[in-house]
CSV table of C-alpha atoms in Angstrom, one decimal:
chain,number,residue,atom,x,y,z
A,1,LYS,CA,-44.2,45.5,8.6
A,2,ALA,CA,-44.0,43.2,11.8
A,3,ALA,CA,-42.8,40.5,9.7
A,4,PHE,CA,-39.6,42.2,8.3
A,5,ARG,CA,-38.4,43.5,11.5
A,6,ALA,CA,-34.6,44.1,11.8
A,7,PRO,CA,-33.7,42.1,14.9
A,8,GLU,CA,-32.0,43.0,18.0
A,9,TYR,CA,-28.2,43.1,17.4
A,10,ARG,CA,-25.4,43.5,19.9
A,11,SER,CA,-21.9,44.0,20.0
A,12,LEU,CA,-19.6,42.0,22.1
A,13,ARG,CA,-16.1,41.4,23.1
A,14,VAL,CA,-14.8,37.9,23.6
A,15,LEU,CA,-12.2,36.4,25.5
A,16,TYR,CA,-11.7,32.7,24.9
A,17,LEU,CA,-9.3,30.5,27.2
A,18,THR,CA,-8.6,27.0,26.1
A,19,PRO,CA,-5.7,24.5,26.5
A,20,ALA,CA,-5.9,23.7,22.6
A,21,ALA,CA,-5.0,27.2,21.8
A,22,ILE,CA,-1.8,27.1,24.1
A,23,THR,CA,-0.3,23.9,23.6
A,24,LYS,CA,1.6,24.6,20.6
A,25,ASP,CA,3.8,26.7,22.6
A,26,VAL,CA,4.7,24.5,25.1
A,27,VAL,CA,8.0,23.3,24.7
A,28,ILE,CA,8.7,19.3,25.7
A,29,SER,CA,12.4,18.7,26.1
A,30,ASP,CA,13.9,15.0,25.0
A,31,ASP,CA,14.9,14.1,28.4
A,32,ASP,CA,11.1,14.7,29.8
A,33,LEU,CA,9.8,12.8,26.9
A,34,LYS,CA,12.0,9.6,27.7
A,35,LYS,CA,11.0,10.0,31.4
A,36,ALA,CA,7.3,9.9,30.3
A,37,TYR,CA,8.1,7.0,28.1
A,38,GLU,CA,9.4,5.1,30.6
A,39,SER,CA,6.9,5.8,33.3
A,40,ILE,CA,4.3,4.2,31.0
A,41,LYS,CA,6.2,1.5,29.5
A,42,GLU,CA,4.9,-1.2,31.6
A,43,ARG,CA,1.3,0.1,30.9
A,44,ILE,CA,1.6,-0.2,27.0
A,45,THR,CA,3.6,-3.2,27.1
A,46,THR,CA,1.1,-6.2,25.4
A,47,PRO,CA,1.3,-9.4,27.3
A,48,GLU,CA,2.3,-12.6,25.6
A,49,ARG,CA,-1.0,-14.6,23.8
A,50,ARG,CA,-1.5,-18.1,23.0
A,51,GLN,CA,-4.0,-19.6,20.7
A,52,ILE,CA,-5.2,-22.5,22.6
A,53,GLU,CA,-7.3,-25.4,21.6
A,54,GLN,CA,-8.5,-28.0,24.1
A,55,ILE,CA,-9.9,-31.8,24.1
A,56,SER,CA,-11.6,-32.9,27.2
A,57,PHE,CA,-11.7,-36.6,28.4
A,58,ALA,CA,-14.0,-38.6,30.5
A,59,SER,CA,-11.3,-39.8,32.5
A,60,MET,CA,-7.7,-39.2,33.4
A,61,ASP,CA,-7.0,-42.6,31.9
A,62,ALA,CA,-8.2,-41.7,28.8
A,63,ALA,CA,-6.4,-38.7,28.5
A,64,LYS,CA,-3.3,-40.7,29.1
A,65,ALA,CA,-3.7,-43.0,26.5
A,66,ALA,CA,-4.4,-40.0,24.2
A,67,ALA,CA,-1.4,-38.2,25.4
A,68,ASP,CA,0.5,-41.5,24.2
A,69,ARG,CA,-0.7,-41.2,21.1
A,70,PHE,CA,0.5,-37.7,20.6
A,71,ALA,CA,3.8,-38.6,21.9
A,72,LYS,CA,4.3,-41.1,19.0
A,73,GLY,CA,3.4,-38.4,16.2
A,74,GLU,CA,-0.2,-38.8,15.7
A,75,GLN,CA,-2.2,-35.8,15.1
A,76,PHE,CA,-4.6,-33.7,17.3
A,77,GLU,CA,-7.0,-33.9,14.8
A,78,ALA,CA,-7.0,-37.5,13.8
A,79,VAL,CA,-7.0,-38.7,17.3
A,80,ALA,CA,-10.0,-36.3,18.3
A,81,LYS,CA,-11.8,-37.7,15.4
A,82,GLU,CA,-11.4,-41.5,15.9
A,83,LEU,CA,-12.3,-40.9,19.6
A,84,ASN,CA,-15.4,-38.9,18.5
A,85,LEU,CA,-14.0,-36.0,20.8
A,86,SER,CA,-14.6,-32.0,19.8
A,87,ILE,CA,-11.6,-29.8,19.7
A,88,THR,CA,-12.9,-26.6,21.6
A,89,PRO,CA,-11.1,-23.5,20.9
A,90,LEU,CA,-10.6,-21.3,23.9
A,91,GLY,CA,-9.2,-18.7,22.2
A,92,THR,CA,-6.1,-16.3,21.9
A,93,LEU,CA,-5.5,-15.6,25.6
A,94,THR,CA,-3.0,-13.9,28.0
A,95,LYS,CA,-2.1,-16.3,31.0
A,96,THR,CA,-4.4,-14.1,33.3
A,97,GLU,CA,-7.3,-14.4,31.3
A,98,ILE,CA,-7.5,-18.3,31.5
A,99,ILE,CA,-9.7,-19.2,34.3
A,100,ASP,CA,-8.3,-22.6,34.7
A,101,PRO,CA,-5.0,-22.1,36.3
A,102,PRO,CA,-3.7,-25.8,35.7
A,103,VAL,CA,-4.3,-25.1,31.9
A,104,ALA,CA,-2.7,-21.6,32.2
A,105,VAL,CA,0.5,-23.1,33.7
A,106,SER,CA,0.5,-25.5,31.2
A,107,ALA,CA,-0.5,-23.6,28.3
A,108,PHE,CA,2.5,-20.8,28.6
A,109,GLY,CA,5.3,-24.0,29.4
A,110,LEU,CA,4.5,-25.3,26.0
A,111,ALA,CA,6.2,-24.5,22.6
A,112,ALA,CA,4.1,-23.5,19.2
A,113,ASN,CA,1.9,-26.5,17.9
A,114,ALA,CA,2.6,-28.7,20.8
A,115,THR,CA,0.5,-30.5,22.9
A,116,SER,CA,0.2,-30.7,26.7
A,117,GLN,CA,0.2,-33.9,28.8
A,118,PRO,CA,-3.0,-34.4,30.6
A,119,ILE,CA,-4.3,-31.8,33.0
A,120,ALA,CA,-6.5,-32.1,35.8
A,121,GLY,CA,-8.4,-29.4,35.1
A,122,ARG,CA,-11.3,-27.9,36.9
A,123,PHE,CA,-13.9,-29.2,34.6
A,124,GLY,CA,-12.4,-32.6,34.2
A,125,PRO,CA,-9.4,-34.0,32.4
A,126,VAL,CA,-7.9,-32.1,29.3
A,127,ILE,CA,-5.1,-32.0,26.9
A,128,ILE,CA,-4.6,-28.8,25.1
A,129,ARG,CA,-2.7,-27.7,21.9
A,130,VAL,CA,-0.8,-24.2,21.6
A,131,SER,CA,-1.3,-23.2,18.0
A,132,LYS,CA,-0.1,-19.7,17.7
A,133,ILE,CA,2.0,-17.7,19.9
A,134,GLU,CA,2.1,-13.5,19.8
A,135,PRO,CA,5.0,-12.7,22.1
A,136,GLN,CA,5.0,-10.0,24.7
A,137,ARG,CA,5.7,-6.3,22.8
A,138,THR,CA,6.6,-3.4,23.8
A,139,PRO,CA,6.3,-0.5,21.4
A,140,PRO,CA,9.3,1.6,21.1
A,141,PHE,CA,10.1,5.1,21.8
A,142,ASP,CA,9.7,6.4,18.4
A,143,GLU,CA,6.6,4.7,17.9
A,144,ASN,CA,5.3,6.6,21.0
A,145,SER,CA,6.9,10.0,21.1
A,146,LYS,CA,4.8,11.6,18.9
A,147,ALA,CA,1.5,10.8,21.1
A,148,LEU,CA,3.7,11.4,24.4
A,149,ARG,CA,4.9,14.8,23.3
A,150,GLU,CA,0.8,15.8,22.6
A,151,ASP,CA,-0.3,14.7,25.9
A,152,LEU,CA,2.4,16.0,27.9
A,153,GLN,CA,1.7,19.4,26.2
A,154,LEU,CA,-1.8,19.4,26.8
A,155,ARG,CA,-1.2,18.4,30.2
A,156,GLN,CA,1.0,21.5,30.8
A,157,ALA,CA,-1.3,23.8,28.8
A,158,VAL,CA,-4.0,22.7,31.3
A,159,THR,CA,-2.1,23.9,33.9
A,160,ARG,CA,-1.2,27.5,32.4
A,161,VAL,CA,-4.5,27.8,31.6
A,162,GLN,CA,-5.8,27.6,35.2
A,163,GLY,CA,-2.8,30.0,36.0
A,164,LEU,CA,-4.3,32.4,33.4
A,165,HIS,CA,-7.6,31.9,34.6
A,166,ASP,CA,-6.9,33.2,37.9
A,167,LYS,CA,-5.0,36.0,36.6
A,168,ILE,CA,-7.8,37.0,34.4
A,169,GLU,CA,-10.7,36.9,37.2
A,170,ASP,CA,-8.0,38.8,39.3
A,171,GLU,CA,-7.9,41.3,36.6
A,172,ARG,CA,-11.7,41.6,36.1
A,173,GLY,CA,-12.2,42.0,39.7
A,174,ALA,CA,-9.7,44.8,39.6
A,175,GLY,CA,-12.2,46.7,37.0
A,176,LEU,CA,-10.2,46.0,33.6
A,177,THR,CA,-12.4,45.4,30.6
A,178,ILE,CA,-12.1,42.2,28.4
A,179,GLU,CA,-10.3,44.5,26.0
A,180,GLU,CA,-7.4,45.7,28.3
A,181,ILE,CA,-7.0,42.5,30.1
A,182,SER,CA,-6.4,41.0,26.5
A,183,LYS,CA,-3.7,43.6,25.8
A,184,LYS,CA,-2.5,43.6,29.2
A,185,MET,CA,-1.9,39.7,28.9
A,186,ASN,CA,-1.1,39.2,25.2
A,187,LEU,CA,-4.4,37.1,24.5
A,188,PRO,CA,-6.6,37.1,21.6
A,189,LEU,CA,-9.5,39.2,21.4
A,190,ILE,CA,-12.6,38.2,19.4
A,191,THR,CA,-14.7,41.1,18.3
A,192,VAL,CA,-18.1,41.2,17.2
A,193,ASP,CA,-19.7,44.6,15.9
A,194,ALA,CA,-23.1,43.2,15.6
A,195,ILE,CA,-24.5,39.8,16.0
A,196,ASP,CA,-28.5,38.6,16.6
A,197,ARG,CA,-29.8,36.2,18.4
A,198,SER,CA,-29.3,33.4,15.6
A,199,GLY,CA,-25.2,34.3,15.2
A,200,ALA,CA,-25.7,36.3,12.0
A,201,LYS,CA,-24.5,39.5,11.1
A,202,PRO,CA,-26.6,42.2,9.8
A,203,ASP,CA,-26.1,41.0,5.7
A,204,GLY,CA,-27.3,37.6,7.1
A,205,THR,CA,-24.1,35.7,7.2
A,206,LYS,CA,-22.8,33.8,10.0
A,207,VAL,CA,-20.5,34.8,12.4
A,208,ALA,CA,-17.5,32.5,12.3
A,209,ASP,CA,-15.4,31.2,15.1
A,210,LEU,CA,-17.5,32.1,17.9
A,211,PRO,CA,-16.7,29.5,20.7
A,212,ASN,CA,-19.9,27.4,22.0
A,213,PRO,CA,-22.2,29.8,20.3
A,214,GLU,CA,-25.3,28.7,21.6
A,215,ALA,CA,-24.5,29.1,25.4
A,216,LEU,CA,-22.7,32.4,24.5
A,217,LEU,CA,-25.2,34.2,22.5
A,218,ALA,CA,-27.7,32.6,25.2
A,219,ALA,CA,-26.0,34.5,27.8
A,220,ALA,CA,-24.9,37.4,26.0
A,221,PHE,CA,-28.9,38.2,25.1
A,222,GLN,CA,-29.5,38.2,29.0
A,223,ALA,CA,-26.9,40.5,29.8
A,224,GLN,CA,-27.1,44.2,29.9
A,225,LYS,CA,-24.6,46.7,28.6
A,226,ASN,CA,-21.3,47.2,30.0
A,227,VAL,CA,-22.3,45.4,33.0
A,228,GLU,CA,-19.8,42.3,33.8
A,229,THR,CA,-21.0,38.8,33.2
A,230,ASP,CA,-20.1,35.6,34.8
A,231,ALA,CA,-17.6,33.3,33.0
A,232,ILE,CA,-18.7,30.4,30.6
A,233,GLU,CA,-17.0,27.7,32.2
A,234,MET,CA,-16.6,24.5,29.8
A,235,ARG,CA,-15.8,21.7,32.2
A,236,GLU,CA,-15.2,18.6,29.4
A,237,SER,CA,-12.5,20.5,27.4
A,238,ARG,CA,-11.3,22.7,30.5
A,239,SER,CA,-11.9,26.3,28.6
A,240,THR,CA,-13.5,29.2,29.7
A,241,ILE,CA,-15.3,32.0,27.8
A,242,TRP,CA,-15.8,35.6,29.0
A,243,PHE,CA,-17.6,38.3,27.5
A,244,GLU,CA,-18.9,41.7,27.3
A,245,VAL,CA,-22.1,43.4,25.8
A,246,VAL,CA,-20.7,46.9,24.3
A,247,ASP,CA,-23.3,48.2,22.7
A,248,ILE,CA,-27.3,47.2,21.7
A,249,LYS,CA,-29.4,47.6,19.0
A,250,PRO,CA,-32.5,47.3,19.9
A,251,SER,CA,-35.2,45.5,17.2
A,252,ARG,CA,-36.8,47.9,14.8
A,253,GLU,CA,-39.0,48.4,12.0
A,254,ARG,CA,-37.2,48.4,8.6
A,255,ALA,CA,-38.4,51.2,5.9
A,256,PHE,CA,-39.7,50.0,2.9
A,257,GLU,CA,-36.6,50.3,0.8
A,258,GLU,CA,-34.6,48.7,3.5
A,259,ALA,CA,-36.9,45.7,3.2
A,260,LYS,CA,-38.2,45.9,-0.6
A,261,ALA,CA,-35.7,42.7,-1.4
A,262,SER,CA,-37.2,40.6,1.3
A,263,VAL,CA,-40.5,42.0,0.7
A,264,GLU,CA,-40.5,40.8,-3.0
A,265,THR,CA,-38.9,37.1,-2.4
A,266,ARG,CA,-41.6,36.9,0.1
A,267,TRP,CA,-44.4,37.9,-2.3
A,268,LYS,CA,-42.8,35.5,-5.0
A,269,ASP,CA,-42.4,32.5,-2.8
A,270,ASP,CA,-46.5,33.3,-1.8
A,271,GLN,CA,-47.6,33.7,-5.6
A,272,VAL,CA,-45.5,30.4,-6.1
A,273,GLY,CA,-47.1,28.8,-3.7
A,274,LYS,CA,-50.8,29.7,-4.8
A,275,LYS,CA,-50.4,28.7,-8.6
């Protein structure tokens, strides 16, 4: 009999307050949206980047001789090969990402595919070539408006949620139940008629749409009936769960007829295992 006992079931009333549920009701004006765009415009601007290649020389005189050849139209690769020098790719960089200041100044003063004059770099004389220029880009308003609107809606929703949170706590302090608060403040109430520790209903199906079920059920099965409980605060999502246990049906032995289907399934499984 013990293997087929009905588990303890509890009836709950749950109030779940989360910014995500309020976001859709927050209206952001076009003026506020444009002000927000202007405030982040500089931050979202991608600075100019340049693809830079470099040849290092043993002396400034050698670098000047190579520069003269480049000025006459000789190719970067051809001169490097003839002098048995390697071309070092520095990458595609912003001006501030170039660690050698003289190289940075020279690189951002060149046209695309142009070579520099000899540079007295921090590691020795070099000549650089800018092979590609990615211009500075500021994403237009239309490209950012959707994400900006959602961000502003969420920010305002968080503020509203904090205000509602404090009001709910005040109402609980005044003695109102979760159900009464939901009606008074027009907030959705989650009603669970019977649930066991695993989150299942008496028919074996799981209760859907419970917020943070693991934490909620752990607290609910520690609580007493009709006794005010502490709220469950979820800091990452800035959400709060309030709940009340309104009824408790203790674990009990099932009558044979009630447990018959489960007994038959268990018996068949045992027989299959033996065979």
